[in-house]
Amino acid sequence: MVHGHKSSSWRGAAVVAVLAIGLTGLGTGSAEAAGPQPLHHIGWDGEVPLIGTPYVGSELWMGAPGAFARCDRTEDAPDGYVMEWLSNGTPLPAERQQDSLKVLPEDRGNRLSFNVYPTSPEKDGCPKTPEDESQGIQLHSVETSPISASNRAMGWTGRGNFELLGRTDDGELVLYPRTYPFRKNGWCFEGNCPSFEPSSWDEPRVVGTGWYVFNIVFSPGDFDGDGNNDILARDSVGHLYLYPGDGDGGWLERSVVGTGWNIFDSILGPGDFDGDGINDVLARDRLGNLHLYPGNGEGGWLAPAQVGSGWQIFDKVVAPGDIDGDGGVDIYGRDRGGYLHEYPTDGQGNWKQPSVWGPGWAVMSEISGAGSYEHNLDVAVNGGHPQPGNNVIAINQDGDLLKYGGRFGTQQIGNGWDIFSSLI
């Protein structure tokens, strides 16, 4: 019997440490939402950087608070400016008009943006609204791409954080939440900008037992459309079960969402593969054909399609999300020689040019992804990219947990993780 519960302690937490090691990772690439504005600069046309990720569960921020440092502070505008958040060009309700904007399920499919109003534009050093107000020009952001469903990178506790979920051989699910203290005027390379302080692991806790009855367990992100990330699990007879997340690291009542899935030897959740804003599932059959099962956003399926062949050359297929920050999900395959191959997509269900990360991956007992470990907005702003790239994570033969890519390249971020048979 599989149980989904929460517990305040666990019999043996994996030891966590942050130690730099000498391996090579990937950096982030470009993305759409914020445009190429430099750090805390406001464009000649009044464009202000917008930073964050266009997914339900994310948080969006104005990327140039330091530019308003010389504006008058008031009770209503303690930082020298007032935000106005928009959805498809229309102001959002008053209760959502805060400094930052939490992206909700109701925003899915919409394009979000903001206007920003300085308190004293006549004052020297305070940003001025562009001169030609007759043309309706004001301090503003570009719009995001259409908001997509919450994906795995948004974590398990409703905070949009990098959080790990490990499954032990005896069927326990152990959640490792993380807390990222936020500073509106954190340090960046060229001044102040929104940033998250170096984070720490929260107390791990058991959130399920009896999961040994499943031979594949993975997260598709939010599969049923309620804004919380979920789990899909396949049993030995091929039934596929949905365990809806409750947004606090626990689970709601499960249901069967598929049968006959034992024809596949690998099933994974890439996020939104086909660009419709809804999370999907990829499955490889024993002939090496890769099949797309599009989600319908309500816990069900649209018509499947084959999207690849020849994938039998890989002994492991991984979907860590958007690694390079370009808005498309990336799929990885490890061949039997230990080379890791990257297959990026264009965000619309089409493949881009593949590449190889290099040898040495055969020693990894697990390869996975759970979002952006550093979770730091200043990386995105400094590079002109609004969307931090996800990291690939792996467990090596010594049980070390390794993170690839991001601000500090490759790091060891934990040890003792060989107690887990898989990361979800």
GROMACS .gro file of C-alpha atoms in nm, residues 119-317:
model
  199
  119THR     CA    1   0.738   5.917  -0.716
  120SER     CA    2   0.940   6.224  -0.817
  121PRO     CA    3   1.039   6.215  -1.186
  122GLU     CA    4   1.112   6.587  -1.172
  123LYS     CA    5   1.390   6.524  -0.921
  124ASP     CA    6   1.750   6.491  -1.042
  125GLY     CA    7   1.857   6.126  -1.043
  126CYS     CA    8   1.504   5.986  -1.033
  127PRO     CA    9   1.403   5.811  -1.358
  128LYS     CA   10   1.184   6.022  -1.580
  129THR     CA   11   0.894   5.906  -1.784
  130PRO     CA   12   0.995   5.950  -2.152
  131GLU     CA   13   0.913   6.296  -2.282
  132ASP     CA   14   0.649   6.219  -2.542
  133GLU     CA   15   0.363   6.137  -2.306
  134SER     CA   16   0.118   6.225  -2.584
  135GLN     CA   17   0.220   5.896  -2.743
  136GLY     CA   18   0.140   5.707  -2.425
  137ILE     CA   19   0.505   5.619  -2.355
  138GLN     CA   20   0.585   5.537  -1.993
  139LEU     CA   21   0.827   5.327  -1.789
  140HIS     CA   22   0.726   4.971  -1.868
  141SER     CA   23   0.843   4.614  -1.924
  142VAL     CA   24   0.799   4.395  -2.224
  143GLU     CA   25   0.541   4.118  -2.192
  144THR     CA   26   0.634   3.768  -2.087
  145SER     CA   27   0.576   3.480  -2.320
  146PRO     CA   28   0.235   3.315  -2.253
  147ILE     CA   29   0.236   3.173  -1.901
  148SER     CA   30   0.276   2.795  -1.887
  149ALA     CA   31   0.175   2.543  -1.620
  150SER     CA   32   0.395   2.498  -1.315
  151ASN     CA   33   0.681   2.265  -1.402
  152ARG     CA   34   0.916   2.057  -1.189
  153ALA     CA   35   1.148   2.357  -1.133
  154MET     CA   36   0.880   2.521  -0.916
  155GLY     CA   37   0.934   2.268  -0.635
  156TRP     CA   38   0.692   2.100  -0.394
  157THR     CA   39   0.608   2.359  -0.127
  158GLY     CA   40   0.445   2.636  -0.329
  159ARG     CA   41   0.746   2.870  -0.317
  160GLY     CA   42   0.892   2.817  -0.664
  161ASN     CA   43   1.214   2.677  -0.514
  162PHE     CA   44   1.472   2.415  -0.608
  163GLU     CA   45   1.362   2.123  -0.389
  164LEU     CA   46   1.464   1.758  -0.412
  165LEU     CA   47   1.252   1.449  -0.361
  166GLY     CA   48   1.438   1.120  -0.319
  167ARG     CA   49   1.301   0.764  -0.322
  168THR     CA   50   1.479   0.500  -0.114
  169ASP     CA   51   1.500   0.129  -0.194
  170ASP     CA   52   1.249   0.053   0.080
  171GLY     CA   53   0.996   0.290  -0.072
  172GLU     CA   54   1.020   0.608   0.134
  173LEU     CA   55   0.983   0.945  -0.034
  174VAL     CA   56   1.200   1.206   0.139
  175LEU     CA   57   1.153   1.576   0.065
  176TYR     CA   58   1.444   1.821   0.088
  177PRO     CA   59   1.292   2.173   0.081
  178ARG     CA   60   1.509   2.483   0.045
  179THR     CA   61   1.462   2.841   0.166
  180TYR     CA   62   1.598   3.134  -0.035
  181PRO     CA   63   1.598   3.464   0.162
  182PHE     CA   64   1.514   3.746  -0.079
  183ARG     CA   65   1.672   4.092  -0.098
  184LYS     CA   66   1.517   4.354  -0.321
  185ASN     CA   67   1.845   4.545  -0.332
  186GLY     CA   68   2.093   4.261  -0.331
  187TRP     CA   69   2.440   4.282  -0.479
  188CYS     CA   70   2.507   4.250  -0.850
  189PHE     CA   71   2.815   4.306  -1.063
  190GLU     CA   72   2.713   4.663  -1.148
  191GLY     CA   73   2.510   4.777  -0.850
  192ASN     CA   74   2.192   4.671  -0.671
  193CYS     CA   75   1.930   4.436  -0.807
  194PRO     CA   76   1.684   4.176  -0.677
  195SER     CA   77   1.867   3.866  -0.560
  196PHE     CA   78   1.832   3.565  -0.336
  197GLU     CA   79   2.079   3.511  -0.056
  198PRO     CA   80   2.282   3.186  -0.041
  199SER     CA   81   2.025   2.928   0.058
  200SER     CA   82   2.013   2.636   0.295
  201TRP     CA   83   1.832   2.307   0.308
  202ASP     CA   84   1.532   2.297   0.535
  203GLU     CA   85   1.476   1.996   0.759
  204PRO     CA   86   1.410   1.692   0.535
  205ARG     CA   87   1.092   1.498   0.595
  206VAL     CA   88   0.929   1.177   0.482
  207VAL     CA   89   0.630   1.250   0.259
  208GLY     CA   90   0.542   0.896   0.152
  209THR     CA   91   0.598   0.526   0.221
  210GLY     CA   92   0.535   0.209   0.022
  211TRP     CA   93   0.653   0.352  -0.310
  212TYR     CA   94   0.857   0.037  -0.383
  213VAL     CA   95   0.547  -0.100  -0.559
  214PHE     CA   96   0.626   0.130  -0.852
  215ASN     CA   97   0.901   0.073  -1.107
  216ILE     CA   98   0.889   0.428  -1.248
  217VAL     CA   99   0.814   0.742  -1.047
  218PHE     CA  100   0.853   1.094  -1.190
  219SER     CA  101   0.703   1.441  -1.181
  220PRO     CA  102   0.531   1.596  -1.484
  221GLY     CA  103   0.499   1.926  -1.297
  222ASP     CA  104   0.139   2.035  -1.252
  223PHE     CA  105  -0.062   1.774  -1.442
  224ASP     CA  106  -0.417   1.847  -1.323
  225GLY     CA  107  -0.417   2.227  -1.354
  226ASP     CA  108  -0.449   2.328  -0.988
  227GLY     CA  109  -0.110   2.502  -0.977
  228ASN     CA  110   0.067   2.240  -0.761
  229ASN     CA  111   0.326   1.994  -0.887
  230ASP     CA  112   0.222   1.629  -0.904
  231ILE     CA  113   0.371   1.279  -0.929
  232LEU     CA  114   0.300   1.008  -1.184
  233ALA     CA  115   0.390   0.649  -1.092
  234ARG     CA  116   0.370   0.321  -1.289
  235ASP     CA  117   0.317  -0.017  -1.126
  236SER     CA  118   0.425  -0.359  -1.252
  237VAL     CA  119   0.104  -0.425  -1.449
  238GLY     CA  120   0.129  -0.095  -1.636
  239HIS     CA  121  -0.118   0.122  -1.448
  240LEU     CA  122  -0.022   0.489  -1.431
  241TYR     CA  123  -0.129   0.669  -1.115
  242LEU     CA  124  -0.157   1.042  -1.056
  243TYR     CA  125  -0.068   1.166  -0.708
  244PRO     CA  126  -0.177   1.532  -0.700
  245GLY     CA  127   0.046   1.757  -0.492
  246ASP     CA  128  -0.112   1.969  -0.219
  247GLY     CA  129   0.138   2.255  -0.254
  248ASP     CA  130   0.293   2.186   0.088
  249GLY     CA  131   0.498   1.876   0.017
  250GLY     CA  132   0.212   1.630   0.055
  251TRP     CA  133  -0.037   1.449  -0.167
  252LEU     CA  134  -0.409   1.439  -0.235
  253GLU     CA  135  -0.613   1.132  -0.329
  254ARG     CA  136  -0.457   0.935  -0.613
  255SER     CA  137  -0.630   0.824  -0.932
  256VAL     CA  138  -0.552   0.601  -1.231
  257VAL     CA  139  -0.478   0.810  -1.541
  258GLY     CA  140  -0.359   0.534  -1.773
  259THR     CA  141  -0.323   0.160  -1.834
  260GLY     CA  142  -0.092  -0.038  -2.060
  261TRP     CA  143   0.211   0.177  -1.983
  262ASN     CA  144   0.429  -0.132  -1.928
  263ILE     CA  145   0.513  -0.125  -2.300
  264PHE     CA  146   0.757   0.157  -2.216
  265ASP     CA  147   1.099   0.119  -2.054
  266SER     CA  148   1.141   0.489  -1.979
  267ILE     CA  149   0.879   0.753  -1.893
  268LEU     CA  150   0.963   1.112  -1.804
  269GLY     CA  151   0.811   1.455  -1.752
  270PRO     CA  152   0.977   1.723  -1.965
  271GLY     CA  153   0.731   2.000  -1.877
  272ASP     CA  154   0.560   2.170  -2.170
  273PHE     CA  155   0.715   1.998  -2.473
  274ASP     CA  156   0.481   2.118  -2.748
  275GLY     CA  157   0.438   2.483  -2.649
  276ASP     CA  158   0.070   2.489  -2.558
  277GLY     CA  159   0.136   2.590  -2.196
  278ILE     CA  160   0.036   2.248  -2.060
  279ASN     CA  161   0.273   1.983  -1.923
  280ASP     CA  162   0.335   1.667  -2.122
  281VAL     CA  163   0.490   1.321  -2.085
  282LEU     CA  164   0.752   1.148  -2.298
  283ALA     CA  165   0.777   0.768  -2.313
  284ARG     CA  166   1.028   0.541  -2.487
  285ASP     CA  167   0.920   0.199  -2.607
  286ARG     CA  168   1.151  -0.103  -2.623
  287LEU     CA  169   1.227  -0.042  -2.991
  288GLY     CA  170   1.368   0.301  -2.908
  289ASN     CA  171   1.076   0.507  -3.037
  290LEU     CA  172   1.002   0.821  -2.836
  291HIS     CA  173   0.635   0.908  -2.792
  292LEU     CA  174   0.479   1.235  -2.680
  293TYR     CA  175   0.167   1.213  -2.463
  294PRO     CA  176   0.037   1.570  -2.442
  295GLY     CA  177  -0.150   1.659  -2.125
  296ASN     CA  178  -0.486   1.831  -2.146
  297GLY     CA  179  -0.424   2.045  -1.836
  298GLU     CA  180  -0.694   1.870  -1.634
  299GLY     CA  181  -0.529   1.538  -1.550
  300GLY     CA  182  -0.597   1.373  -1.886
  301TRP     CA  183  -0.445   1.330  -2.230
  302LEU     CA  184  -0.460   1.453  -2.585
  303ALA     CA  185  -0.371   1.233  -2.883
  304PRO     CA  186  -0.016   1.090  -2.863
  305ALA     CA  187   0.244   1.124  -3.137
  306GLN     CA  188   0.584   0.976  -3.208
  307VAL     CA  189   0.856   1.241  -3.180
  308GLY     CA  190   1.173   1.035  -3.215
  309SER     CA  191   1.336   0.703  -3.295
  310GLY     CA  192   1.670   0.542  -3.222
  311TRP     CA  193   1.663   0.628  -2.854
  312GLN     CA  194   1.748   0.268  -2.760
  313ILE     CA  195   2.117   0.365  -2.775
  314PHE     CA  196   2.073   0.535  -2.437
  315ASP     CA  197   2.069   0.352  -2.104
  316LYS     CA  198   1.915   0.656  -1.936
  317VAL     CA  199   1.694   0.937  -2.065
   0.00000   0.00000   0.00000
